[in-house]
XYZ file of C-alpha atoms in Angstrom:
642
model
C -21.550 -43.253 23.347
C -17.664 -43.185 23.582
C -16.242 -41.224 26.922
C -13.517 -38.712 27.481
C -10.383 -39.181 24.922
C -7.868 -39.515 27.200
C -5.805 -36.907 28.080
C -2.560 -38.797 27.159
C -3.796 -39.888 23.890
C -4.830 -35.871 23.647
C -1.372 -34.835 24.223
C 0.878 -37.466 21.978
C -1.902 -36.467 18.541
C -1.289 -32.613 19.056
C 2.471 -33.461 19.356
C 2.610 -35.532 16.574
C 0.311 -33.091 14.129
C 2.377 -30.744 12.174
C -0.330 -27.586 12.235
C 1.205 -26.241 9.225
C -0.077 -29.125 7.548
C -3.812 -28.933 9.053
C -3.538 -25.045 8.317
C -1.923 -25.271 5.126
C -4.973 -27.412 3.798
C -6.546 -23.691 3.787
C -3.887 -21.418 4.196
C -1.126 -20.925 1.459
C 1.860 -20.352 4.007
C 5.310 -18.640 3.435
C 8.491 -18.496 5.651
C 8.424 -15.438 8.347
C 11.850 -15.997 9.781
C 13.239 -19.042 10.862
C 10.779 -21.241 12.294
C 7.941 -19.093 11.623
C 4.973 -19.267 8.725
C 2.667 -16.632 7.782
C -0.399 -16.372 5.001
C -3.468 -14.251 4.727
C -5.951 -15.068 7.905
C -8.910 -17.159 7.243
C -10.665 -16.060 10.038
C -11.125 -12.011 8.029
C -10.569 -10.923 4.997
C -7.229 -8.801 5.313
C -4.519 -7.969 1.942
C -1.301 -8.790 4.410
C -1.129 -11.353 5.839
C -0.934 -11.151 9.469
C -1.511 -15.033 10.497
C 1.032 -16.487 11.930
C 2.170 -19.949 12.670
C 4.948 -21.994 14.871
C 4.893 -25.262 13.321
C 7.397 -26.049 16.387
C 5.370 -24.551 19.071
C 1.797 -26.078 17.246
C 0.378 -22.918 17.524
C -1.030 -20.030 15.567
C -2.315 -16.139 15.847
C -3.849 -13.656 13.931
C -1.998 -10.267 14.652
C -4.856 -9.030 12.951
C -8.239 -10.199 14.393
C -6.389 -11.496 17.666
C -7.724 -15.327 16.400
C -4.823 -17.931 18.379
C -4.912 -21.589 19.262
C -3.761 -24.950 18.336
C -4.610 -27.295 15.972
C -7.650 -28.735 17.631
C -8.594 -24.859 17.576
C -8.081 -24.463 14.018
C -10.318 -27.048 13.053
C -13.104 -26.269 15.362
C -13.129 -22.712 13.827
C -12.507 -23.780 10.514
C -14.772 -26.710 10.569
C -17.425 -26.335 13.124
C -16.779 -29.564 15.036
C -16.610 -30.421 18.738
C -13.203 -30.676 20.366
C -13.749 -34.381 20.549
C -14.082 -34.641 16.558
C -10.969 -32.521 16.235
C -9.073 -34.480 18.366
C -10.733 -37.917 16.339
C -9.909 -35.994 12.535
C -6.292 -35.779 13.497
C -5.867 -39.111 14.814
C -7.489 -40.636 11.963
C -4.976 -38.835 9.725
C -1.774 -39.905 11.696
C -3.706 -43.439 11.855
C -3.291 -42.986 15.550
C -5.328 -45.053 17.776
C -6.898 -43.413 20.599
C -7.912 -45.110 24.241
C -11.273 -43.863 26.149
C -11.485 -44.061 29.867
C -14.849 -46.241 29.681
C -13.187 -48.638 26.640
C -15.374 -47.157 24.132
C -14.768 -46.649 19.945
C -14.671 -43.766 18.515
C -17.986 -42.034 17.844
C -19.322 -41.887 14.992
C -22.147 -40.211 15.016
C -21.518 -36.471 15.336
C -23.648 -34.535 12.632
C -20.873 -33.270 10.758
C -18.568 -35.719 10.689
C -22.068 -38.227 10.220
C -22.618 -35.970 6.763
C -19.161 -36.333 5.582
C -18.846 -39.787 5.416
C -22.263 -40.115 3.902
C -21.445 -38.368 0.801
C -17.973 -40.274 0.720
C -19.813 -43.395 0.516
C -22.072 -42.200 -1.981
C -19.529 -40.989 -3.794
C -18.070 -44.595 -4.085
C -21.826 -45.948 -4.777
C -22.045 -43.235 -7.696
C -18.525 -44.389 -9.236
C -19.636 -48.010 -8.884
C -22.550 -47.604 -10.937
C -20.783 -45.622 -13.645
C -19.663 -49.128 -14.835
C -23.331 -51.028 -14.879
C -25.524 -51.095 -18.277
C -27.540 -48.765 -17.559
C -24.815 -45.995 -17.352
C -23.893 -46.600 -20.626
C -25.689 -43.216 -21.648
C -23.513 -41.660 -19.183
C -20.204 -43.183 -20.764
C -21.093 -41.847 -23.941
C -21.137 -38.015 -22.413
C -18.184 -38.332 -21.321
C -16.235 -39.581 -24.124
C -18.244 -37.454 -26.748
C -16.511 -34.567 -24.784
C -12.865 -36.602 -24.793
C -13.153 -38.082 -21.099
C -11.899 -41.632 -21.150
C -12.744 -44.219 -18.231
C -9.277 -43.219 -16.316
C -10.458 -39.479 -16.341
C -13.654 -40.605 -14.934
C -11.807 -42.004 -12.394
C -9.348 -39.187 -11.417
C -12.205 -36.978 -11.004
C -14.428 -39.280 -9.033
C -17.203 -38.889 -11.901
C -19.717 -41.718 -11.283
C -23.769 -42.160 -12.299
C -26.943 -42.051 -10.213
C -29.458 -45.090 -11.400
C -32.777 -43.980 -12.679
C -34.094 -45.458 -9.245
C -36.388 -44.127 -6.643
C -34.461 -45.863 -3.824
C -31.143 -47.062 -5.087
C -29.189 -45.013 -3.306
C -31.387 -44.962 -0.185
C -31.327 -48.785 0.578
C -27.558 -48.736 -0.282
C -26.746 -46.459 2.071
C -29.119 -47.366 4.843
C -27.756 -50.626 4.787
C -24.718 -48.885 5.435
C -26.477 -47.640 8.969
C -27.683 -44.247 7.576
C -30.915 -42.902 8.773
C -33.172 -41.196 6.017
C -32.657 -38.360 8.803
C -29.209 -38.504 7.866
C -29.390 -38.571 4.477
C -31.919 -36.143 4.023
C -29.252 -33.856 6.635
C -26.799 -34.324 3.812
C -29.037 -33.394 0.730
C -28.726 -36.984 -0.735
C -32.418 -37.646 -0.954
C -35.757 -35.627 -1.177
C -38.991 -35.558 0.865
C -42.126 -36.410 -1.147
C -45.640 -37.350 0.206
C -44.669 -40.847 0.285
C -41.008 -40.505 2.212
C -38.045 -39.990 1.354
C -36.377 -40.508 -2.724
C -32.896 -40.239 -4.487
C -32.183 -36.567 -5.354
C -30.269 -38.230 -8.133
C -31.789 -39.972 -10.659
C -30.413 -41.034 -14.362
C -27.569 -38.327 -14.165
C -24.034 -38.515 -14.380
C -22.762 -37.123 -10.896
C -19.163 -35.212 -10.270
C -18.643 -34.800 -6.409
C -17.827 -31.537 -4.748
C -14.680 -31.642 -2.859
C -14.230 -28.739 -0.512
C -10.057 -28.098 0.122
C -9.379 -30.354 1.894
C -10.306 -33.059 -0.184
C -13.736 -34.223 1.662
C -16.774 -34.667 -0.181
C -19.113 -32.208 0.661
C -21.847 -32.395 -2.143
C -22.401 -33.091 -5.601
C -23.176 -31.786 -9.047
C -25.061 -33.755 -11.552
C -26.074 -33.355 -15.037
C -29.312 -34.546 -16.731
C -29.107 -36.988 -19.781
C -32.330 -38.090 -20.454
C -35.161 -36.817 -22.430
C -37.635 -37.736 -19.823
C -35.947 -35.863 -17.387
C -37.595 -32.435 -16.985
C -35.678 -31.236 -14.203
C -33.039 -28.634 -14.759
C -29.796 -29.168 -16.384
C -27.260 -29.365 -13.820
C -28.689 -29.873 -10.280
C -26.724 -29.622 -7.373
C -26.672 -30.427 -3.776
C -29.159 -27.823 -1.743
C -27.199 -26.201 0.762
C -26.426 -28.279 3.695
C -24.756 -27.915 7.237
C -21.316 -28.928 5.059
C -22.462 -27.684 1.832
C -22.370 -23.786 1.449
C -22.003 -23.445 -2.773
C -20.784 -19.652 -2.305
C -18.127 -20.866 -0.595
C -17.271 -23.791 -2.442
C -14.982 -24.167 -5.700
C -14.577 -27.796 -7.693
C -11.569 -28.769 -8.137
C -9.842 -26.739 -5.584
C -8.857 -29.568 -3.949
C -6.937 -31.270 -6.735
C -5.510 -27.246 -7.841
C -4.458 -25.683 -4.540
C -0.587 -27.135 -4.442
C 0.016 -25.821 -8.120
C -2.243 -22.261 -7.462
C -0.298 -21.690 -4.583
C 3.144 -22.503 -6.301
C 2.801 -21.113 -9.956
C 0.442 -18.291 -8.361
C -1.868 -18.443 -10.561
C -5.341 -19.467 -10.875
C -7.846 -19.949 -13.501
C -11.327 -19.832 -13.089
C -14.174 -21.531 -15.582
C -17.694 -22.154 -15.409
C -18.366 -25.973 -15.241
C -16.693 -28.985 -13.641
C -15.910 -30.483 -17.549
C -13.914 -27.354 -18.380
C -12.345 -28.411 -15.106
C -11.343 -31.489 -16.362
C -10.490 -30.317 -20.007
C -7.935 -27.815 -18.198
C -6.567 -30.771 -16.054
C -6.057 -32.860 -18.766
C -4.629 -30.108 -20.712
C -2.224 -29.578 -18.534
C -3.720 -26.248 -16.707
C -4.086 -27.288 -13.666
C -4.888 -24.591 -11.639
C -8.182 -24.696 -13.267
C -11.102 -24.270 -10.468
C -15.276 -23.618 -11.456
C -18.229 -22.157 -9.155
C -21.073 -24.726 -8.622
C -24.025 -23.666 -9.465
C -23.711 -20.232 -8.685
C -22.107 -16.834 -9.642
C -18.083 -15.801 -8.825
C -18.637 -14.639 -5.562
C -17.082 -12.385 -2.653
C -16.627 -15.816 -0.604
C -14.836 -17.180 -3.222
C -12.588 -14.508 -3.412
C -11.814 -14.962 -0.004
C -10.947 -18.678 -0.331
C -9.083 -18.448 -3.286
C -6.751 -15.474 -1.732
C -5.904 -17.663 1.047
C -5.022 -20.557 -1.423
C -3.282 -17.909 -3.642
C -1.187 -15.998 -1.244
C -2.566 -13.226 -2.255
C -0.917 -10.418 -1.074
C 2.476 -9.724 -2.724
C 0.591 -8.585 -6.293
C 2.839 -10.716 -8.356
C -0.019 -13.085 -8.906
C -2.784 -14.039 -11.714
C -6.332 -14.377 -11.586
C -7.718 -16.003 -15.259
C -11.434 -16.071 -15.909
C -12.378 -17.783 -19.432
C -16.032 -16.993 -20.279
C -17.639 -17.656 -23.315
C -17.670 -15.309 -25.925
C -21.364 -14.688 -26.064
C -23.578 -12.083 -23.898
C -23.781 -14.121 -21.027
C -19.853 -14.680 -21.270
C -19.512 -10.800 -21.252
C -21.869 -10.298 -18.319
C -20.135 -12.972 -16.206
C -16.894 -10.720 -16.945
C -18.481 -7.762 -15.872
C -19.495 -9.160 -12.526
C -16.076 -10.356 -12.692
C -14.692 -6.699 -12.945
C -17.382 -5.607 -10.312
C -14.938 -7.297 -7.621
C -12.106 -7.235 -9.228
C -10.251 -5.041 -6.599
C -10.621 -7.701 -4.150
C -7.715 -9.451 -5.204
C -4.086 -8.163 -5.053
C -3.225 -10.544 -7.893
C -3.513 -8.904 -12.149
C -6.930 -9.775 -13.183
C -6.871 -11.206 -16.645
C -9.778 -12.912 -19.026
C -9.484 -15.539 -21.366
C -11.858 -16.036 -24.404
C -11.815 -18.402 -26.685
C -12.094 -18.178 -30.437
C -15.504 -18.625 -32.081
C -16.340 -18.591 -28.060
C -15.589 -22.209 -27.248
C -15.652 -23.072 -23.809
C -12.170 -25.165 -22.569
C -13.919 -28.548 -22.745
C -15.039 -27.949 -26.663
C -12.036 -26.335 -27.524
C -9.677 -29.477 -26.136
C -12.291 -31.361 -28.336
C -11.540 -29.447 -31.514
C -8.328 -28.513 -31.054
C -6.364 -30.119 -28.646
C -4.774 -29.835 -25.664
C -2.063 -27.315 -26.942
C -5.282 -24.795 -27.677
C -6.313 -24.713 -24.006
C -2.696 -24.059 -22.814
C -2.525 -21.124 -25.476
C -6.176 -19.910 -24.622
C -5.095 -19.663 -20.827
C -1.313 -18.018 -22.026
C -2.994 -15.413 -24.772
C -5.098 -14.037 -21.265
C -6.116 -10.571 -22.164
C -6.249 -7.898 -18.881
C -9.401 -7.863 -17.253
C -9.410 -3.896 -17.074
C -8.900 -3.883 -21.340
C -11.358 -6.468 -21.912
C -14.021 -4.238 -19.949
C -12.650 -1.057 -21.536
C -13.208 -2.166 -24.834
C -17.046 -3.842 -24.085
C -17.772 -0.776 -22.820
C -17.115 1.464 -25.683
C -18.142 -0.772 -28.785
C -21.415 -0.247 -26.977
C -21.840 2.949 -28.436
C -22.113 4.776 -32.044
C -18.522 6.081 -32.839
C -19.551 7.182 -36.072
C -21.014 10.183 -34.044
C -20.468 12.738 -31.855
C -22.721 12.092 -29.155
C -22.024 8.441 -29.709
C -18.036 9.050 -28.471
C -18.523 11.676 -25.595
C -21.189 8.862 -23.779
C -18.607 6.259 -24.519
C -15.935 8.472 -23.257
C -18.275 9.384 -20.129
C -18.803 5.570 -19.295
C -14.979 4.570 -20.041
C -13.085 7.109 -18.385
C -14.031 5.448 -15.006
C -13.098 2.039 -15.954
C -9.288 3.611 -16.142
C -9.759 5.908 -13.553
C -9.830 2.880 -11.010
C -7.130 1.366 -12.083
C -4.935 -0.028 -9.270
C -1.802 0.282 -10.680
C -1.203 4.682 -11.464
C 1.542 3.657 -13.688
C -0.374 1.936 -16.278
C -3.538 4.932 -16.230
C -1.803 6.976 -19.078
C -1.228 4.059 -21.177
C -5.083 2.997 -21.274
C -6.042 6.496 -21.436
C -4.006 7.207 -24.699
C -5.490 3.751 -25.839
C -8.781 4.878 -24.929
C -8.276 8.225 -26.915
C -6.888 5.868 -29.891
C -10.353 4.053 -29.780
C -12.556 6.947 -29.764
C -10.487 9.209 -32.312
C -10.538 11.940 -29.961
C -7.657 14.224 -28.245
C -5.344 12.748 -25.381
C -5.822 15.992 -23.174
C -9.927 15.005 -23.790
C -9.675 11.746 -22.327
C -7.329 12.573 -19.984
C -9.327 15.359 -18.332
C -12.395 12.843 -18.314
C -10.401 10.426 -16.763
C -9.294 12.975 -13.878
C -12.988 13.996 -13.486
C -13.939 10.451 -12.906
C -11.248 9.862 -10.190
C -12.557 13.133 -8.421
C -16.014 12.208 -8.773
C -15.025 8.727 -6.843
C -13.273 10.382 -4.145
C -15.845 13.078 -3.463
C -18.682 10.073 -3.608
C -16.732 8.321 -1.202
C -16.753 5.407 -3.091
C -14.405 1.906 -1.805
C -11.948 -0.387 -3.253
C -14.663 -2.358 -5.941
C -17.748 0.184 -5.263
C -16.316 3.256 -6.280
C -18.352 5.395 -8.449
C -15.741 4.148 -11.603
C -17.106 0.584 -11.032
C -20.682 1.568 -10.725
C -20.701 3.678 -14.384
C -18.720 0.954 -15.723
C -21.591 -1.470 -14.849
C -24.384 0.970 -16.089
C -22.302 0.986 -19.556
C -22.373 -2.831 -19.493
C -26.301 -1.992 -20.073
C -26.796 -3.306 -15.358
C -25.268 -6.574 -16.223
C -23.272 -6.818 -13.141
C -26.345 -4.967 -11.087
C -28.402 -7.966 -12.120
C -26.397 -9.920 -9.958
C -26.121 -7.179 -7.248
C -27.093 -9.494 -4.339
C -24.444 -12.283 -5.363
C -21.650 -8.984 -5.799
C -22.278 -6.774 -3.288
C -19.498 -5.535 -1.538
C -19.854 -6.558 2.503
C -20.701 -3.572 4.817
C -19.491 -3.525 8.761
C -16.630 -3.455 10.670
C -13.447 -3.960 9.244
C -10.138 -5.347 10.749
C -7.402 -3.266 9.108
C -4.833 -5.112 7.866
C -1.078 -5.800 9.798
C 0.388 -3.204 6.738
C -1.905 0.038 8.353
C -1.024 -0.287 11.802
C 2.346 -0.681 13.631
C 2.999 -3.980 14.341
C 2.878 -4.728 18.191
C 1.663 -7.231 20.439
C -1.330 -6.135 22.731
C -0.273 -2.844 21.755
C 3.165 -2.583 23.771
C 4.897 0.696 24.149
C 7.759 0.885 21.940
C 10.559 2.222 24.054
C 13.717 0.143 24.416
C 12.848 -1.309 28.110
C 9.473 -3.069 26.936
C 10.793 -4.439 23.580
C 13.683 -6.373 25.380
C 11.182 -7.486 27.706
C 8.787 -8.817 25.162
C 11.658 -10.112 22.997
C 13.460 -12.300 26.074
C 9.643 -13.606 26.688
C 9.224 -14.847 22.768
C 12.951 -16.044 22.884
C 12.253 -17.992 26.764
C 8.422 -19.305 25.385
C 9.935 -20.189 21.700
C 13.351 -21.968 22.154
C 13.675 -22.554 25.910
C 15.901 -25.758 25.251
C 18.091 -23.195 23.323
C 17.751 -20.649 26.376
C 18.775 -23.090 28.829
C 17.881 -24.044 32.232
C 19.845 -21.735 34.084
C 19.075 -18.756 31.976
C 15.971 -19.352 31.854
C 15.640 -19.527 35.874
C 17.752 -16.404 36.127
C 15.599 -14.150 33.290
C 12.262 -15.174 35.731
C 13.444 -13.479 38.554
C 14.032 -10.513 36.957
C 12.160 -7.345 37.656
C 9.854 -6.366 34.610
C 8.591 -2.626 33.726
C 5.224 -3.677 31.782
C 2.644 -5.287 33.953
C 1.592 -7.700 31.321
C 4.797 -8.972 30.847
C 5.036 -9.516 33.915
C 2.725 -11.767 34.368
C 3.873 -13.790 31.651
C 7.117 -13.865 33.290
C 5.629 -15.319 36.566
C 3.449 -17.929 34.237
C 6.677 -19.545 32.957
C 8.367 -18.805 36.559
C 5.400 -21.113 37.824
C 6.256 -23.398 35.212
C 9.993 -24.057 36.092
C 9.126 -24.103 39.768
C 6.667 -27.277 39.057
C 7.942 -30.692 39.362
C 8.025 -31.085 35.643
C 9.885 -27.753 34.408
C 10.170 -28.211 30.740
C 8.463 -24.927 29.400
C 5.552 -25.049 26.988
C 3.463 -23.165 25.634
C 0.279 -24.915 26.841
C 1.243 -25.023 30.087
C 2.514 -21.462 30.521
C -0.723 -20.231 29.304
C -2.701 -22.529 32.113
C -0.228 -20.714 34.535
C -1.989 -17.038 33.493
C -4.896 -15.542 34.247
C -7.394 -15.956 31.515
C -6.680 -12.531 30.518
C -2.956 -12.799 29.526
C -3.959 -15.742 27.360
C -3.976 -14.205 24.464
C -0.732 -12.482 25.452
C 1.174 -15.460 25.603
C -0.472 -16.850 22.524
C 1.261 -13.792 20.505
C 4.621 -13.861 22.130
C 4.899 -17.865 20.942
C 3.925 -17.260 17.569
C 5.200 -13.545 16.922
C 8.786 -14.133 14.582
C 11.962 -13.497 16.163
C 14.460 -11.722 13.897
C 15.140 -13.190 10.624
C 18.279 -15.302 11.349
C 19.793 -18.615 9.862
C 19.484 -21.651 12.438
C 23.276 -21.650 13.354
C 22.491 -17.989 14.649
C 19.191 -18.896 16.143
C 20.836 -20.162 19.626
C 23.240 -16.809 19.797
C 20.512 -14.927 19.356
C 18.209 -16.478 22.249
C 20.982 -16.349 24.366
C 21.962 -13.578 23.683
C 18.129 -11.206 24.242
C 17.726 -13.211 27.253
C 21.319 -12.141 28.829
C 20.774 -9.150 27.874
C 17.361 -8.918 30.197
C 19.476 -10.589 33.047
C 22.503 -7.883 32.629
C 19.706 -5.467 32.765
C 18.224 -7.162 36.106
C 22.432 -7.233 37.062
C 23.029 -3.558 36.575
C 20.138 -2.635 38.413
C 21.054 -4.769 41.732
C 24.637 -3.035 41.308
C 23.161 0.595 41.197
C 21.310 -0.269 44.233
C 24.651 -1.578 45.716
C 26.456 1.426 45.081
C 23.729 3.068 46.348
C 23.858 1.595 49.692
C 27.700 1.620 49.760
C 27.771 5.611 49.608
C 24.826 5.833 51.815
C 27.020 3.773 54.601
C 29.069 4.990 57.034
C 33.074 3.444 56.582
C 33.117 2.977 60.176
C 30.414 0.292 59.785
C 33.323 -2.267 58.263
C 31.199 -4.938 57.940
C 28.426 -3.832 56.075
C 30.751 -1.952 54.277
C 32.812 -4.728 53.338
C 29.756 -7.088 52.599
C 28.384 -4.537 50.328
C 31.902 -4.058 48.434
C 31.774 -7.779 48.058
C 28.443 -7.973 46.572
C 29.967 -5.593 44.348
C 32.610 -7.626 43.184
C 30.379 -10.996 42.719
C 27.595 -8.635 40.441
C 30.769 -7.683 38.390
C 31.988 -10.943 38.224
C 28.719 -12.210 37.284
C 27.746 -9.824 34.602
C 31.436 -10.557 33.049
C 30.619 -14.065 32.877
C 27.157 -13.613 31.166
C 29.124 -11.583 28.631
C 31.203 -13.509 28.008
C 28.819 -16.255 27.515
């Protein structure tokens, strides 16, 4: 077993890790202000983003959940590794070689990062074998469906033998135990050990963000095999399929620069799209459109401004319209306009590429229909418009589907279109429309379980509800979001004192190189109104008073009580004012001076104080006290005029 990393070797990966890389694997990020990044948190689901990051300062914080740390924190939250496999991830990515005090290697054998690199090798075993004879069958799926060798390639598709042990022996002569393996849902128990879960399929490997395998997906192609038609890896200590989405890893840059994001059901639409040139294309594995999806695509998305697009294709069929229902069920999750994509004669993107061409998937994905009208009009061609009961049920079921619109500017447009459909009055619909929005609020219904959502789901004959365990909305305590509560750091008063306390503290903990030494040691020995601040003052005072005085971060929060921690955490990642990098230094200057002019004027009122409280036949003091005067003035002119 390797010993402790050393502490130098610590210090120079954190310093040379950009965390806005490590976070943006998971996090689309957007400028907050000069030097600062923000995106929606991944540590709870919020619709403003209130995570911060200081890609200067390597840290982060959640104004929102109070979540703060470095970049060895954000991957053992994110991940679920040991600080010791944090510290070994980063290095490995920097190609950074790292020194133990007993002369060890790195280890290798921690159970998550054991997993990982278990799957990548059987990935490369897989995409090996996609080239032998016996994967010839495998070769023809593919290019039956218009997937040449290269595409194969670019999507890591490879082919499990029709072996008992293939895969095994390979691997365990690459030093994995069948403990291991069996860990990482490669092989199944039977009475006689331990077998390939894989066998005569052609395999596509799941991917999770960041680009590490996590699992696979494989598809049957043989008449003798009777098990089911895609199987998938069981869920695993890295494998979690509702939280999972293929090809997420090869979409996020484009989804979180176009915005948009489109989601079909298996991984060869994925590559159809790809191919086609969509590619923000992303699928489920083996499972339903989930809430924890939702949550990992907003992050990717940057979901929070509204301007963006969510684009489901399903398949024309009843299964096609039940998967948009479910769609529609959570619809209100996302920020982004909800839109659905079907394709005519209901081909799915990898037949349609086939038949038509590439050009037909871009224009499938660009002739997107609005989720909301899509689900308006499945609702009422459910019912007999030919009579009149037939158009007051459909009118009953459709009138909540509008009534929970987001967007109150678009309600009277679908509700004249919904009068249109049924050939009844506009005041009609309208009032049934109203109804349904007062029924919601008086049932107390949520964003996506209203009482709208649930009649729209009993018109789509309990579609969605047969899926109610995959699509029901999560109950407990919610944070609430930066946008409903004033922003503040550990809940500060607001008055004009406190703020330029807090403000000289971000500017000292932020840019002290731009504060400069002798600011810097002037602003600490200034008097401070808020006790918490004050004891972040004294943390960086102990700082400068240590024989190394550069100011950090790290070390001003090992200065303070365990309790201020988290204080200091949000005054380095909190964003200064919005300012251009030639103001940046004028600013920092400039809040900190003002905090020593306050300290200045304070010292001269006690002065003056003094002075009329002494009697003029004490020269001296009198004199001494006039001259302190004089040297405040001069002192406070001279910061001014700095």
């Amino acid at each position: 077993m390797a010993g402790r990393i050393r502490q130098s070797d610590v210090d120079e990966v954190k310093a040379r890790t950009n965390i806005a890389d490590i976070v943006g694997d998971h996090v689309s990020l957007k400028s907050a202000g000069v030097g600062s990044m923000k995106g929606l948190c991944p540590f709870h689901d919020e619709r403003s983003p209130s995570f911060h990051v200081r890609p200067a300062l390597g840290y982060y914080h959640c104004f929102g959940c109070g979540e703060s740390g470095d970049a060895y924190t954000f991957l053992q939250r994110m991940d679920h590794v040991s600080f010791t496999e944090a510290v070994e991830r980063l290095a490995g990515r920097l190609g950074y070689e790292l020194h133990y005090e007993d002369g060890g290697q790195a280890s290798d054998h921690g159970n998550r990062a054991r997993l990982l690199a278990a799957n990548q090798a059987a990935s490369e075993f897989f995409l090996d074998q996609l080239g032998s004879a016996e994967a010839e069958v495998g070769r023809r799926f593919l290019g039956e469906r218009g997937f040449d060798a290269e595409a194969a390639r670019r999507f890591g598709v490879g082919f499990a033998p029709k072996s008992w042990d293939a895969l095994t022996n390979h691997l365990k002569g690459r030093g994995f135990s069948a403990e291991e393996l069996s860990a990482a849902g490669l092989v199944s128990q039977g009475d006689r050990g331990v077998y390939d879960r894989f066998r005569g399929r052609l395999v596509w490997p799941i991917r999770d963000v960041t680009g590490q395998t996590v699992g696979f997906g494989a598809r049957r192609l043989l008449d003798d095999d009777k098990g089911p038609k895609y199987l998938n890896t069981p869920e695993t200590a890295i494998y979690h399929k509702a939280q999972v989405l293929y090809g997420l890893d090869l979409a996020k840059r484009e989804i979180s620069k176009s915005h948009r994001v489109v989601v079909v059901e298996g991984y060869t639409d994925v590559m159809a799209c790809h191919l086609a040139g969509v590619t923000t294309a992303i699928a489920t594995c083996g499972t339903s459109f989930g809430v924890d999806h939702i949550k990992v695509l907003r992050r990717v998305l940057g979901d929070d401004s509204g301007v963006g697009e969510v684009v489901f294709t399903f398949d024309g069929d009843a299964a096609g319209q039940q998967a948009a229902m479910r769609a529609f069920a959570e619809e209100q999750r996302f920020a982004a306009q909800t839109f659905v994509a079907v394709a005519p004669d209901g081909l799915d993107p990898c037949d349609l590429r086939l038949a038509r061409g590439d050009g037909a998937v871009r224009s499938l994905v660009e002739s997107r229909t609005p989720l909301f009208e899509f689900v308006l009009r499945h609702t009422v061609e459910r019912y007999d418009l030919e009579t009149v009961e037939g158009r007051v049920s459909a009118l009953r079921a459709a009138a909540p589907v509008i009534a929970d619109i987001r967007d109150p500017a678009m309600r009277p447009g679908y509700t004249r279109e919904l009068a249109r459909m049924l050939g009844v009055e506009l005041g009609e619909a309208t009032r049934a429309v109203r109804q349904a929005q007062s029924r919601s609020r008086d049932g107390g219904g949520s964003r996506g379980q209203g009482q709208g959502r649930e009649g729209a789901r009993e018109a789509a004959g309990g579609a969605a509800q047969q899926q109610g365990s995959r699509v029901a909305v999560a109950t407990g305590p919610q944070v609430p979001d930066a946008s409903e509560r004033p922003f503040s750091i550990v809940d500060l008063p607001n008055d004009p004192a406190t703020r330029l306390e807090r403000d000289a503290l971000q500017a000292m903990l932020q840019y002290p190189t731009e504060t400069g030494d002798d600011l810097l040691r002037h602003a600490v020995d200034c008097r401070f109104t808020n006790p918490s601040l004050a004891v972040v003052r004294d943390g960086i005072a102990s700082v400068l008073a240590s024989e190394d005085a550069a100011v950090r971060v790290d070390r001003v929060i090992g200065e303070v009580p365990a309790p201020f921690q988290g204080v200091v955490h949000q005054l380095a990642v909190a964003p200064v004012p919005q300012r251009s990098n030639a103001e940046l230094t004028v600013y920092v200057r400039g809040v900190v001076s003002a905090l020593v002019d306050r300290e200045l004027l304070r010292q001269k009122s006690e002065l003056l104080g003094r002075l009329q409280r002494t009697d003029r036949a004490d020269t001296e003091t009198f004199q001494a006290l006039q001259r302190g005067l004089v040297e405040l003035e001069r002192e406070r002119r001279a910061l001014r005029g700095d």
